[in-house]
Amino acid sequence: MRIIYNTCTDAPFNLAAEDWLLHNSDADVFMLWRNASAVVVGRNQNTYSEINADYVRENHIPVVRRLTGGGAVFHDLGNINFTFISLNNQAGLLDFRRFAGPIIEALNSLGVPCKFNGRNDMVVGESKISGNAQHSHRDRLLHHGTLLYSANLDSVSSALRPSPAKYTDKSVKSVRGRVRNIVDFLPQPMPIEAFIDYLMRFVASDQPGGSTCLRPDEITAIDALAEERYRSWYWNFGYSPNYAFERSAKTPGGVLEVHMDVREGIIVDIRLFGDYFGVRDVVELEDMLCGCRHERSALERRLALVHIEAYIQGVGERIFLDCLF
């Protein structure tokens, strides 16, 4: 097994690294890595229905879709991610306990009474400290999980707190639960770097050789994949299942109701109802928005030369854009 400590903290790169290693590694892999602040959504989720779009935008938090299913999670440098890649999964089965086992053993050895619970979680008592997910590719299997070590739990709740009434779709919804940090359960607190080192050595104890880094040629290939997929709007947002968006907002011009249908991230129909006034027919504005990405920057460009108040008196571009998310 190849043991890798990936020190990069860029979420698109790190998710691309998993993807590339799954498809190209010539040995089983165990990898530890961390992301700077980022929201990571499951493969089958509607991105906008999982995130607090205003909080994410205002705090410049990247949103990235991963290969595996499951729910949305917030990553920061207090969260440690672990990845197992197995080249021999001929049965084609998802087996969470097999890969969670070494992590649970390591935590138990430190005095943390962790156990596997339900479908894909690790818990201490009633508190979740780790979520796990898997993806298979032919005979290969990717298993990864989070380890909440000293994460900012306020940011976790803020970034993943959308308004559930806005979006109607058939995507997989995240299940919010009580979460705690591992550091709260350690009999002897230790810096996160020491914990990472301990975990690496524990998992590698029966493996020949020490940990390695990604090679320069691998980094080049992973960078290319990150640019092509994990930094692309289409993968992170447009790949979302089709959805309907509805919002009612009180504006300086009156109540504005937005009803929107989105297909592959593109607005295909939008209706703007309300008790507002305007000197121009709002149908013109609706027609301008159809065919645009449901993405704030794309809508800003589309509306750059449009005088919104001509259609909805008292409502400027910023307020109008806020109503579309």
PDB file of C-alpha atoms in Angstrom:
ATOM      1  CA  MET A   1       0.000   0.000   0.000  1.00  0.00           C
ATOM      2  CA  ARG A   2       1.233   3.462  -0.867  1.00  0.00           C
ATOM      3  CA  ILE A   3       1.027   5.880   2.094  1.00  0.00           C
ATOM      4  CA  ILE A   4       0.641   9.531   1.062  1.00  0.00           C
ATOM      5  CA  TYR A   5       0.512  12.688   3.140  1.00  0.00           C
ATOM      6  CA  ASN A   6      -0.836  15.303   0.749  1.00  0.00           C
ATOM      7  CA  THR A   7      -0.009  18.740   2.172  1.00  0.00           C
ATOM      8  CA  CYS A   8      -1.961  20.720  -0.429  1.00  0.00           C
ATOM      9  CA  THR A   9      -5.018  22.456   1.057  1.00  0.00           C
ATOM     10  CA  ASP A  10      -6.761  23.398  -2.202  1.00  0.00           C
ATOM     11  CA  ALA A  11     -10.091  21.547  -2.376  1.00  0.00           C
ATOM     12  CA  PRO A  12     -10.341  21.211  -6.190  1.00  0.00           C
ATOM     13  CA  PHE A  13      -6.801  19.816  -6.349  1.00  0.00           C
ATOM     14  CA  ASN A  14      -7.358  17.369  -3.505  1.00  0.00           C
ATOM     15  CA  LEU A  15     -10.582  15.975  -4.930  1.00  0.00           C
ATOM     16  CA  ALA A  16      -8.878  15.692  -8.303  1.00  0.00           C
ATOM     17  CA  ALA A  17      -6.020  13.814  -6.599  1.00  0.00           C
ATOM     18  CA  GLU A  18      -8.441  11.181  -5.329  1.00  0.00           C
ATOM     19  CA  ASP A  19     -10.036  10.903  -8.759  1.00  0.00           C
ATOM     20  CA  TRP A  20      -6.700  10.576 -10.549  1.00  0.00           C
ATOM     21  CA  LEU A  21      -5.297   8.024  -8.096  1.00  0.00           C
ATOM     22  CA  LEU A  22      -8.475   5.946  -8.308  1.00  0.00           C
ATOM     23  CA  HIS A  23      -8.087   5.665 -12.065  1.00  0.00           C
ATOM     24  CA  ASN A  24      -4.296   5.564 -12.371  1.00  0.00           C
ATOM     25  CA  SER A  25      -2.612   4.232  -9.232  1.00  0.00           C
ATOM     26  CA  ASP A  26      -0.695   0.964  -9.612  1.00  0.00           C
ATOM     27  CA  ALA A  27      -0.979   0.189  -5.873  1.00  0.00           C
ATOM     28  CA  ASP A  28      -3.501   0.478  -3.077  1.00  0.00           C
ATOM     29  CA  VAL A  29      -3.445   3.921  -1.468  1.00  0.00           C
ATOM     30  CA  PHE A  30      -3.936   5.461   1.956  1.00  0.00           C
ATOM     31  CA  MET A  31      -3.842   9.266   1.901  1.00  0.00           C
ATOM     32  CA  LEU A  32      -4.358  11.989   4.497  1.00  0.00           C
ATOM     33  CA  TRP A  33      -5.137  15.544   3.464  1.00  0.00           C
ATOM     34  CA  ARG A  34      -6.848  18.744   4.567  1.00  0.00           C
ATOM     35  CA  ASN A  35      -8.724  21.498   2.790  1.00  0.00           C
ATOM     36  CA  ALA A  36      -8.799  25.183   3.519  1.00  0.00           C
ATOM     37  CA  SER A  37     -12.383  26.370   4.013  1.00  0.00           C
ATOM     38  CA  ALA A  38     -14.609  24.747   1.376  1.00  0.00           C
ATOM     39  CA  VAL A  39     -18.023  23.186   0.950  1.00  0.00           C
ATOM     40  CA  VAL A  40     -17.901  19.718  -0.612  1.00  0.00           C
ATOM     41  CA  VAL A  41     -21.198  18.396  -1.964  1.00  0.00           C
ATOM     42  CA  GLY A  42     -22.126  14.837  -2.855  1.00  0.00           C
ATOM     43  CA  ARG A  43     -22.152  13.673  -6.447  1.00  0.00           C
ATOM     44  CA  ASN A  44     -25.940  13.385  -6.624  1.00  0.00           C
ATOM     45  CA  GLN A  45     -26.861  16.611  -4.848  1.00  0.00           C
ATOM     46  CA  ASN A  46     -28.333  19.908  -5.992  1.00  0.00           C
ATOM     47  CA  THR A  47     -25.558  22.260  -4.945  1.00  0.00           C
ATOM     48  CA  TYR A  48     -27.689  25.340  -4.369  1.00  0.00           C
ATOM     49  CA  SER A  49     -30.183  23.481  -2.199  1.00  0.00           C
ATOM     50  CA  GLU A  50     -27.359  22.415   0.161  1.00  0.00           C
ATOM     51  CA  ILE A  51     -25.462  25.643   0.719  1.00  0.00           C
ATOM     52  CA  ASN A  52     -26.076  29.022   2.272  1.00  0.00           C
ATOM     53  CA  ALA A  53     -25.265  30.851  -0.959  1.00  0.00           C
ATOM     54  CA  ASP A  54     -24.972  34.292   0.665  1.00  0.00           C
ATOM     55  CA  TYR A  55     -22.600  33.081   3.399  1.00  0.00           C
ATOM     56  CA  VAL A  56     -20.475  31.123   0.932  1.00  0.00           C
ATOM     57  CA  ARG A  57     -20.212  34.082  -1.448  1.00  0.00           C
ATOM     58  CA  GLU A  58     -19.498  36.688   1.243  1.00  0.00           C
ATOM     59  CA  ASN A  59     -16.779  34.519   2.805  1.00  0.00           C
ATOM     60  CA  HIS A  60     -15.243  33.484  -0.533  1.00  0.00           C
ATOM     61  CA  ILE A  61     -15.685  29.791   0.224  1.00  0.00           C
ATOM     62  CA  PRO A  62     -15.227  27.486  -2.790  1.00  0.00           C
ATOM     63  CA  VAL A  63     -17.909  24.890  -3.456  1.00  0.00           C
ATOM     64  CA  VAL A  64     -16.728  21.630  -5.032  1.00  0.00           C
ATOM     65  CA  ARG A  65     -18.541  18.454  -6.037  1.00  0.00           C
ATOM     66  CA  ARG A  66     -16.868  15.129  -5.197  1.00  0.00           C
ATOM     67  CA  LEU A  67     -16.984  11.735  -6.909  1.00  0.00           C
ATOM     68  CA  THR A  68     -18.846   9.984  -4.108  1.00  0.00           C
ATOM     69  CA  GLY A  69     -22.476  10.196  -3.074  1.00  0.00           C
ATOM     70  CA  GLY A  70     -23.777  11.243   0.324  1.00  0.00           C
ATOM     71  CA  GLY A  71     -24.358  14.651   1.840  1.00  0.00           C
ATOM     72  CA  ALA A  72     -22.707  18.058   1.814  1.00  0.00           C
ATOM     73  CA  VAL A  73     -19.907  18.781   4.289  1.00  0.00           C
ATOM     74  CA  PHE A  74     -17.900  21.837   5.295  1.00  0.00           C
ATOM     75  CA  HIS A  75     -14.123  21.451   5.366  1.00  0.00           C
ATOM     76  CA  ASP A  76     -11.554  23.622   7.093  1.00  0.00           C
ATOM     77  CA  LEU A  77      -8.038  23.060   8.398  1.00  0.00           C
ATOM     78  CA  GLY A  78      -9.456  21.609  11.618  1.00  0.00           C
ATOM     79  CA  ASN A  79     -10.927  18.747   9.605  1.00  0.00           C
ATOM     80  CA  ILE A  80      -8.749  15.855   8.429  1.00  0.00           C
ATOM     81  CA  ASN A  81      -9.704  13.795   5.402  1.00  0.00           C
ATOM     82  CA  PHE A  82      -8.587  10.223   4.839  1.00  0.00           C
ATOM     83  CA  THR A  83      -8.737   8.222   1.631  1.00  0.00           C
ATOM     84  CA  PHE A  84      -8.368   4.516   0.932  1.00  0.00           C
ATOM     85  CA  ILE A  85      -8.143   3.259  -2.645  1.00  0.00           C
ATOM     86  CA  SER A  86      -8.377  -0.475  -3.225  1.00  0.00           C
ATOM     87  CA  LEU A  87      -7.473  -1.962  -6.597  1.00  0.00           C
ATOM     88  CA  ASN A  88      -9.189  -5.263  -5.812  1.00  0.00           C
ATOM     89  CA  ASN A  89     -12.928  -4.832  -5.420  1.00  0.00           C
ATOM     90  CA  GLN A  90     -14.069  -7.515  -7.820  1.00  0.00           C
ATOM     91  CA  ALA A  91     -17.270  -8.137  -5.887  1.00  0.00           C
ATOM     92  CA  GLY A  92     -18.314  -4.575  -6.688  1.00  0.00           C
ATOM     93  CA  LEU A  93     -19.671  -4.074  -3.168  1.00  0.00           C
ATOM     94  CA  LEU A  94     -19.565  -0.972  -0.979  1.00  0.00           C
ATOM     95  CA  ASP A  95     -18.046  -1.961   2.363  1.00  0.00           C
ATOM     96  CA  PHE A  96     -17.805   0.953   4.788  1.00  0.00           C
ATOM     97  CA  ARG A  97     -16.796  -0.932   7.925  1.00  0.00           C
ATOM     98  CA  ARG A  98     -13.734  -2.506   6.302  1.00  0.00           C
ATOM     99  CA  PHE A  99     -12.083   0.853   5.654  1.00  0.00           C
ATOM    100  CA  ALA A 100     -13.378   2.658   8.725  1.00  0.00           C
ATOM    101  CA  GLY A 101     -11.893  -0.087  10.916  1.00  0.00           C
ATOM    102  CA  PRO A 102      -8.247   1.102  10.978  1.00  0.00           C
ATOM    103  CA  ILE A 103      -9.333   4.668  11.742  1.00  0.00           C
ATOM    104  CA  ILE A 104     -11.563   3.511  14.593  1.00  0.00           C
ATOM    105  CA  GLU A 105      -8.713   1.374  15.977  1.00  0.00           C
ATOM    106  CA  ALA A 106      -6.367   4.367  15.883  1.00  0.00           C
ATOM    107  CA  LEU A 107      -8.876   6.552  17.713  1.00  0.00           C
ATOM    108  CA  ASN A 108      -9.567   3.846  20.288  1.00  0.00           C
ATOM    109  CA  SER A 109      -5.822   3.520  20.919  1.00  0.00           C
ATOM    110  CA  LEU A 110      -5.790   7.212  21.853  1.00  0.00           C
ATOM    111  CA  GLY A 111      -8.631   6.734  24.316  1.00  0.00           C
ATOM    112  CA  VAL A 112     -11.420   8.018  22.064  1.00  0.00           C
ATOM    113  CA  PRO A 113     -14.392   5.599  22.422  1.00  0.00           C
ATOM    114  CA  CYS A 114     -15.315   5.774  18.756  1.00  0.00           C
ATOM    115  CA  LYS A 115     -17.502   3.242  16.942  1.00  0.00           C
ATOM    116  CA  PHE A 116     -19.151   2.776  13.572  1.00  0.00           C
ATOM    117  CA  ASN A 117     -22.823   3.686  13.522  1.00  0.00           C
ATOM    118  CA  GLY A 118     -25.605   3.385  10.990  1.00  0.00           C
ATOM    119  CA  ARG A 119     -24.763   3.418   7.321  1.00  0.00           C
ATOM    120  CA  ASN A 120     -21.605   5.499   7.106  1.00  0.00           C
ATOM    121  CA  ASP A 121     -20.815   7.440  10.283  1.00  0.00           C
ATOM    122  CA  MET A 122     -18.295   7.208  13.110  1.00  0.00           C
ATOM    123  CA  VAL A 123     -19.625   8.409  16.441  1.00  0.00           C
ATOM    124  CA  VAL A 124     -18.625   8.958  20.032  1.00  0.00           C
ATOM    125  CA  GLY A 125     -21.758   8.461  22.083  1.00  0.00           C
ATOM    126  CA  GLU A 126     -24.492  10.300  20.194  1.00  0.00           C
ATOM    127  CA  SER A 127     -22.114  12.704  18.460  1.00  0.00           C
ATOM    128  CA  LYS A 128     -20.881  12.294  14.902  1.00  0.00           C
ATOM    129  CA  ILE A 129     -17.161  12.844  14.380  1.00  0.00           C
ATOM    130  CA  SER A 130     -16.807  11.359  10.889  1.00  0.00           C
ATOM    131  CA  GLY A 131     -18.848  10.827   7.755  1.00  0.00           C
ATOM    132  CA  ASN A 132     -17.768   8.324   5.092  1.00  0.00           C
ATOM    133  CA  ALA A 133     -18.556   7.779   1.419  1.00  0.00           C
ATOM    134  CA  GLN A 134     -17.503   5.402  -1.363  1.00  0.00           C
ATOM    135  CA  HIS A 135     -17.320   5.226  -5.147  1.00  0.00           C
ATOM    136  CA  SER A 136     -16.446   2.229  -7.290  1.00  0.00           C
ATOM    137  CA  HIS A 137     -14.786   2.228 -10.701  1.00  0.00           C
ATOM    138  CA  ARG A 138     -14.638  -1.174 -12.354  1.00  0.00           C
ATOM    139  CA  ASP A 139     -12.670  -3.338  -9.884  1.00  0.00           C
ATOM    140  CA  ARG A 140     -11.410  -0.325  -7.941  1.00  0.00           C
ATOM    141  CA  LEU A 141     -12.950   1.283  -4.873  1.00  0.00           C
ATOM    142  CA  LEU A 142     -12.482   4.729  -3.367  1.00  0.00           C
ATOM    143  CA  HIS A 143     -13.384   5.154   0.309  1.00  0.00           C
ATOM    144  CA  HIS A 144     -12.956   8.491   2.013  1.00  0.00           C
ATOM    145  CA  GLY A 145     -14.088  10.154   5.197  1.00  0.00           C
ATOM    146  CA  THR A 146     -13.870  13.267   7.294  1.00  0.00           C
ATOM    147  CA  LEU A 147     -12.407  13.466  10.782  1.00  0.00           C
ATOM    148  CA  LEU A 148     -13.672  16.493  12.697  1.00  0.00           C
ATOM    149  CA  TYR A 149     -10.638  17.167  14.855  1.00  0.00           C
ATOM    150  CA  SER A 150     -10.822  20.857  15.761  1.00  0.00           C
ATOM    151  CA  ALA A 151     -13.140  22.196  13.075  1.00  0.00           C
ATOM    152  CA  ASN A 152     -15.001  25.499  13.333  1.00  0.00           C
ATOM    153  CA  LEU A 153     -18.463  24.062  13.945  1.00  0.00           C
ATOM    154  CA  ASP A 154     -20.116  27.483  13.668  1.00  0.00           C
ATOM    155  CA  SER A 155     -18.901  27.706  10.077  1.00  0.00           C
ATOM    156  CA  VAL A 156     -20.160  24.176   9.452  1.00  0.00           C
ATOM    157  CA  SER A 157     -23.708  25.188  10.357  1.00  0.00           C
ATOM    158  CA  SER A 158     -23.516  28.599   8.656  1.00  0.00           C
ATOM    159  CA  ALA A 159     -22.231  27.348   5.304  1.00  0.00           C
ATOM    160  CA  LEU A 160     -24.681  24.433   5.148  1.00  0.00           C
ATOM    161  CA  ARG A 161     -27.846  26.218   6.183  1.00  0.00           C
ATOM    162  CA  PRO A 162     -29.989  26.849   3.087  1.00  0.00           C
ATOM    163  CA  SER A 163     -33.675  27.662   3.034  1.00  0.00           C
ATOM    164  CA  PRO A 164     -35.271  24.251   2.341  1.00  0.00           C
ATOM    165  CA  ALA A 165     -38.433  25.794   0.908  1.00  0.00           C
ATOM    166  CA  LYS A 166     -36.640  27.418  -2.045  1.00  0.00           C
ATOM    167  CA  TYR A 167     -35.685  24.324  -4.025  1.00  0.00           C
ATOM    168  CA  THR A 168     -37.822  21.423  -5.205  1.00  0.00           C
ATOM    169  CA  ASP A 169     -35.982  18.506  -6.803  1.00  0.00           C
ATOM    170  CA  LYS A 170     -35.242  14.806  -6.547  1.00  0.00           C
ATOM    171  CA  SER A 171     -31.627  15.134  -5.471  1.00  0.00           C
ATOM    172  CA  VAL A 172     -30.129  13.531  -2.376  1.00  0.00           C
ATOM    173  CA  LYS A 173     -30.621  15.773   0.672  1.00  0.00           C
ATOM    174  CA  SER A 174     -28.059  16.068   3.441  1.00  0.00           C
ATOM    175  CA  VAL A 175     -29.070  14.884   6.899  1.00  0.00           C
ATOM    176  CA  ARG A 176     -28.017  17.356   9.578  1.00  0.00           C
ATOM    177  CA  GLY A 177     -27.033  15.834  12.888  1.00  0.00           C
ATOM    178  CA  ARG A 178     -25.178  16.618  16.077  1.00  0.00           C
ATOM    179  CA  VAL A 179     -21.441  16.835  15.464  1.00  0.00           C
ATOM    180  CA  ARG A 180     -18.475  17.164  17.834  1.00  0.00           C
ATOM    181  CA  ASN A 181     -14.737  17.505  17.478  1.00  0.00           C
ATOM    182  CA  ILE A 182     -12.388  14.613  18.269  1.00  0.00           C
ATOM    183  CA  VAL A 183     -10.197  16.881  20.377  1.00  0.00           C
ATOM    184  CA  ASP A 184     -13.071  17.141  22.878  1.00  0.00           C
ATOM    185  CA  PHE A 185     -12.762  13.416  23.611  1.00  0.00           C
ATOM    186  CA  LEU A 186      -8.981  13.012  23.819  1.00  0.00           C
ATOM    187  CA  PRO A 187      -7.763  12.196  27.354  1.00  0.00           C
ATOM    188  CA  GLN A 188      -4.520  13.988  26.438  1.00  0.00           C
ATOM    189  CA  PRO A 189      -4.975  16.862  23.945  1.00  0.00           C
ATOM    190  CA  MET A 190      -2.496  16.969  21.078  1.00  0.00           C
ATOM    191  CA  PRO A 191      -1.886  19.417  18.206  1.00  0.00           C
ATOM    192  CA  ILE A 192      -3.568  18.460  14.954  1.00  0.00           C
ATOM    193  CA  GLU A 193      -0.175  17.934  13.273  1.00  0.00           C
ATOM    194  CA  ALA A 194       0.769  15.397  15.961  1.00  0.00           C
ATOM    195  CA  PHE A 195      -2.565  13.640  15.496  1.00  0.00           C
ATOM    196  CA  ILE A 196      -2.026  13.428  11.734  1.00  0.00           C
ATOM    197  CA  ASP A 197       1.453  11.989  12.276  1.00  0.00           C
ATOM    198  CA  TYR A 198       0.098   9.425  14.740  1.00  0.00           C
ATOM    199  CA  LEU A 199      -2.657   8.366  12.358  1.00  0.00           C
ATOM    200  CA  MET A 200      -0.207   8.020   9.471  1.00  0.00           C
ATOM    201  CA  ARG A 201       2.143   5.856  11.525  1.00  0.00           C
ATOM    202  CA  PHE A 202      -0.701   3.749  12.921  1.00  0.00           C
ATOM    203  CA  VAL A 203      -2.129   2.869   9.515  1.00  0.00           C
ATOM    204  CA  ALA A 204       1.351   2.382   8.013  1.00  0.00           C
ATOM    205  CA  SER A 205       2.639   0.227  10.883  1.00  0.00           C
ATOM    206  CA  ASP A 206       2.220  -3.020   8.943  1.00  0.00           C
ATOM    207  CA  GLN A 207       3.258  -1.545   5.585  1.00  0.00           C
ATOM    208  CA  PRO A 208       6.821  -1.600   4.204  1.00  0.00           C
ATOM    209  CA  GLY A 209       8.445   1.781   3.687  1.00  0.00           C
ATOM    210  CA  GLY A 210       7.310   5.155   4.962  1.00  0.00           C
ATOM    211  CA  SER A 211       4.959   7.800   3.693  1.00  0.00           C
ATOM    212  CA  THR A 212       5.494   9.403   0.311  1.00  0.00           C
ATOM    213  CA  CYS A 213       4.467  12.577  -1.452  1.00  0.00           C
ATOM    214  CA  LEU A 214       2.786  12.975  -4.798  1.00  0.00           C
ATOM    215  CA  ARG A 215       5.356  12.936  -7.592  1.00  0.00           C
ATOM    216  CA  PRO A 216       5.847  15.975  -9.866  1.00  0.00           C
ATOM    217  CA  ASP A 217       4.359  14.140 -12.862  1.00  0.00           C
ATOM    218  CA  GLU A 218       1.337  13.177 -10.776  1.00  0.00           C
ATOM    219  CA  ILE A 219       0.873  16.755  -9.587  1.00  0.00           C
ATOM    220  CA  THR A 220       0.906  17.981 -13.191  1.00  0.00           C
ATOM    221  CA  ALA A 221      -1.751  15.456 -14.217  1.00  0.00           C
ATOM    222  CA  ILE A 222      -3.867  16.183 -11.138  1.00  0.00           C
ATOM    223  CA  ASP A 223      -3.663  19.938 -11.744  1.00  0.00           C
ATOM    224  CA  ALA A 224      -4.973  19.406 -15.259  1.00  0.00           C
ATOM    225  CA  LEU A 225      -7.880  17.303 -13.973  1.00  0.00           C
ATOM    226  CA  ALA A 226      -8.661  19.874 -11.273  1.00  0.00           C
ATOM    227  CA  GLU A 227      -8.831  22.610 -13.896  1.00  0.00           C
ATOM    228  CA  GLU A 228     -10.923  20.541 -16.283  1.00  0.00           C
ATOM    229  CA  ARG A 229     -13.443  19.251 -13.745  1.00  0.00           C
ATOM    230  CA  TYR A 230     -13.159  20.326 -10.122  1.00  0.00           C
ATOM    231  CA  ARG A 231     -12.783  24.039 -10.804  1.00  0.00           C
ATOM    232  CA  SER A 232     -15.462  24.066 -13.484  1.00  0.00           C
ATOM    233  CA  TRP A 233     -18.872  25.603 -12.968  1.00  0.00           C
ATOM    234  CA  TYR A 234     -20.537  22.777 -14.873  1.00  0.00           C
ATOM    235  CA  TRP A 235     -19.235  20.021 -12.565  1.00  0.00           C
ATOM    236  CA  ASN A 236     -19.785  21.904  -9.324  1.00  0.00           C
ATOM    237  CA  PHE A 237     -23.156  23.498 -10.122  1.00  0.00           C
ATOM    238  CA  GLY A 238     -24.441  22.582 -13.585  1.00  0.00           C
ATOM    239  CA  TYR A 239     -24.144  18.857 -12.867  1.00  0.00           C
ATOM    240  CA  SER A 240     -26.892  19.273 -10.257  1.00  0.00           C
ATOM    241  CA  PRO A 241     -30.189  17.473 -10.901  1.00  0.00           C
ATOM    242  CA  ASN A 242     -32.883  19.578 -12.535  1.00  0.00           C
ATOM    243  CA  TYR A 243     -34.770  21.667 -10.014  1.00  0.00           C
ATOM    244  CA  ALA A 244     -37.468  24.258  -9.461  1.00  0.00           C
ATOM    245  CA  PHE A 245     -36.667  27.352  -7.421  1.00  0.00           C
ATOM    246  CA  GLU A 246     -39.270  29.448  -5.631  1.00  0.00           C
ATOM    247  CA  ARG A 247     -38.796  32.463  -3.403  1.00  0.00           C
ATOM    248  CA  SER A 248     -41.005  35.198  -2.034  1.00  0.00           C
ATOM    249  CA  ALA A 249     -39.242  38.321  -0.772  1.00  0.00           C
ATOM    250  CA  LYS A 250     -40.293  41.691   0.585  1.00  0.00           C
ATOM    251  CA  THR A 251     -38.452  44.388  -1.349  1.00  0.00           C
ATOM    252  CA  PRO A 252     -38.552  48.210  -1.304  1.00  0.00           C
ATOM    253  CA  GLY A 253     -40.841  47.932  -4.336  1.00  0.00           C
ATOM    254  CA  GLY A 254     -43.237  45.413  -2.811  1.00  0.00           C
ATOM    255  CA  VAL A 255     -43.489  41.640  -2.653  1.00  0.00           C
ATOM    256  CA  LEU A 256     -41.557  39.798  -5.379  1.00  0.00           C
ATOM    257  CA  GLU A 257     -42.213  36.120  -6.072  1.00  0.00           C
ATOM    258  CA  VAL A 258     -39.684  34.229  -8.175  1.00  0.00           C
ATOM    259  CA  HIS A 259     -40.604  30.919  -9.834  1.00  0.00           C
ATOM    260  CA  MET A 260     -37.779  29.370 -11.825  1.00  0.00           C
ATOM    261  CA  ASP A 261     -37.072  26.065 -13.588  1.00  0.00           C
ATOM    262  CA  VAL A 262     -33.422  25.088 -14.004  1.00  0.00           C
ATOM    263  CA  ARG A 263     -32.076  22.321 -16.252  1.00  0.00           C
ATOM    264  CA  GLU A 264     -28.384  21.362 -16.098  1.00  0.00           C
ATOM    265  CA  GLY A 265     -27.731  24.629 -14.299  1.00  0.00           C
ATOM    266  CA  ILE A 266     -29.419  26.762 -16.982  1.00  0.00           C
ATOM    267  CA  ILE A 267     -32.557  28.827 -16.371  1.00  0.00           C
ATOM    268  CA  VAL A 268     -35.143  27.517 -18.831  1.00  0.00           C
ATOM    269  CA  ASP A 269     -38.190  29.321 -17.451  1.00  0.00           C
ATOM    270  CA  ILE A 270     -38.717  32.130 -14.951  1.00  0.00           C
ATOM    271  CA  ARG A 271     -41.779  34.038 -13.776  1.00  0.00           C
ATOM    272  CA  LEU A 272     -41.683  37.182 -11.628  1.00  0.00           C
ATOM    273  CA  PHE A 273     -44.920  37.791  -9.753  1.00  0.00           C
ATOM    274  CA  GLY A 274     -45.825  40.339  -7.079  1.00  0.00           C
ATOM    275  CA  ASP A 275     -47.525  43.604  -6.181  1.00  0.00           C
ATOM    276  CA  TYR A 276     -44.693  45.773  -7.491  1.00  0.00           C
ATOM    277  CA  PHE A 277     -44.939  48.510 -10.154  1.00  0.00           C
ATOM    278  CA  GLY A 278     -42.856  49.022 -13.268  1.00  0.00           C
ATOM    279  CA  VAL A 279     -42.900  51.077 -16.441  1.00  0.00           C
ATOM    280  CA  ARG A 280     -41.762  48.216 -18.677  1.00  0.00           C
ATOM    281  CA  ASP A 281     -43.287  44.770 -19.172  1.00  0.00           C
ATOM    282  CA  VAL A 282     -41.583  42.312 -16.812  1.00  0.00           C
ATOM    283  CA  VAL A 283     -41.856  39.628 -19.508  1.00  0.00           C
ATOM    284  CA  GLU A 284     -38.932  41.367 -21.216  1.00  0.00           C
ATOM    285  CA  LEU A 285     -36.826  40.843 -18.093  1.00  0.00           C
ATOM    286  CA  GLU A 286     -37.920  37.220 -17.804  1.00  0.00           C
ATOM    287  CA  ASP A 287     -36.915  36.581 -21.418  1.00  0.00           C
ATOM    288  CA  MET A 288     -33.477  38.104 -20.789  1.00  0.00           C
ATOM    289  CA  LEU A 289     -32.854  35.680 -17.934  1.00  0.00           C
ATOM    290  CA  CYS A 290     -33.839  32.508 -19.785  1.00  0.00           C
ATOM    291  CA  GLY A 291     -30.815  30.664 -21.122  1.00  0.00           C
ATOM    292  CA  CYS A 292     -28.489  32.091 -18.461  1.00  0.00           C
ATOM    293  CA  ARG A 293     -26.615  30.019 -15.903  1.00  0.00           C
ATOM    294  CA  HIS A 294     -28.181  30.038 -12.438  1.00  0.00           C
ATOM    295  CA  GLU A 295     -24.979  31.568 -11.129  1.00  0.00           C
ATOM    296  CA  ARG A 296     -24.612  35.003  -9.614  1.00  0.00           C
ATOM    297  CA  SER A 297     -21.650  36.169 -11.716  1.00  0.00           C
ATOM    298  CA  ALA A 298     -23.311  34.997 -14.947  1.00  0.00           C
ATOM    299  CA  LEU A 299     -26.529  36.797 -14.032  1.00  0.00           C
ATOM    300  CA  GLU A 300     -24.570  39.929 -13.121  1.00  0.00           C
ATOM    301  CA  ARG A 301     -23.045  39.938 -16.601  1.00  0.00           C
ATOM    302  CA  ARG A 302     -26.434  39.322 -18.229  1.00  0.00           C
ATOM    303  CA  LEU A 303     -28.000  42.246 -16.332  1.00  0.00           C
ATOM    304  CA  ALA A 304     -25.046  44.646 -16.537  1.00  0.00           C
ATOM    305  CA  LEU A 305     -26.794  46.991 -18.983  1.00  0.00           C
ATOM    306  CA  VAL A 306     -30.339  46.393 -17.732  1.00  0.00           C
ATOM    307  CA  HIS A 307     -32.149  48.984 -15.625  1.00  0.00           C
ATOM    308  CA  ILE A 308     -33.983  46.673 -13.209  1.00  0.00           C
ATOM    309  CA  GLU A 309     -36.042  49.494 -11.704  1.00  0.00           C
ATOM    310  CA  ALA A 310     -37.737  50.017 -15.047  1.00  0.00           C
ATOM    311  CA  TYR A 311     -39.348  46.613 -14.512  1.00  0.00           C
ATOM    312  CA  ILE A 312     -39.602  46.476 -10.704  1.00  0.00           C
ATOM    313  CA  GLN A 313     -39.710  49.907  -9.135  1.00  0.00           C
ATOM    314  CA  GLY A 314     -37.525  50.335  -6.060  1.00  0.00           C
ATOM    315  CA  VAL A 315     -35.455  47.216  -6.738  1.00  0.00           C
ATOM    316  CA  GLY A 316     -31.858  47.560  -7.878  1.00  0.00           C
ATOM    317  CA  GLU A 317     -29.565  44.890  -9.297  1.00  0.00           C
ATOM    318  CA  ARG A 318     -28.159  43.686  -5.958  1.00  0.00           C
ATOM    319  CA  ILE A 319     -31.567  43.224  -4.340  1.00  0.00           C
ATOM    320  CA  PHE A 320     -32.911  41.539  -7.458  1.00  0.00           C
ATOM    321  CA  LEU A 321     -29.986  39.123  -7.645  1.00  0.00           C
ATOM    322  CA  ASP A 322     -30.422  38.267  -3.963  1.00  0.00           C
ATOM    323  CA  CYS A 323     -33.984  37.191  -4.783  1.00  0.00           C
ATOM    324  CA  LEU A 324     -32.714  34.659  -7.340  1.00  0.00           C
ATOM    325  CA  PHE A 325     -30.844  32.535  -4.754  1.00  0.00           C
TER     326      PHE A 325
END
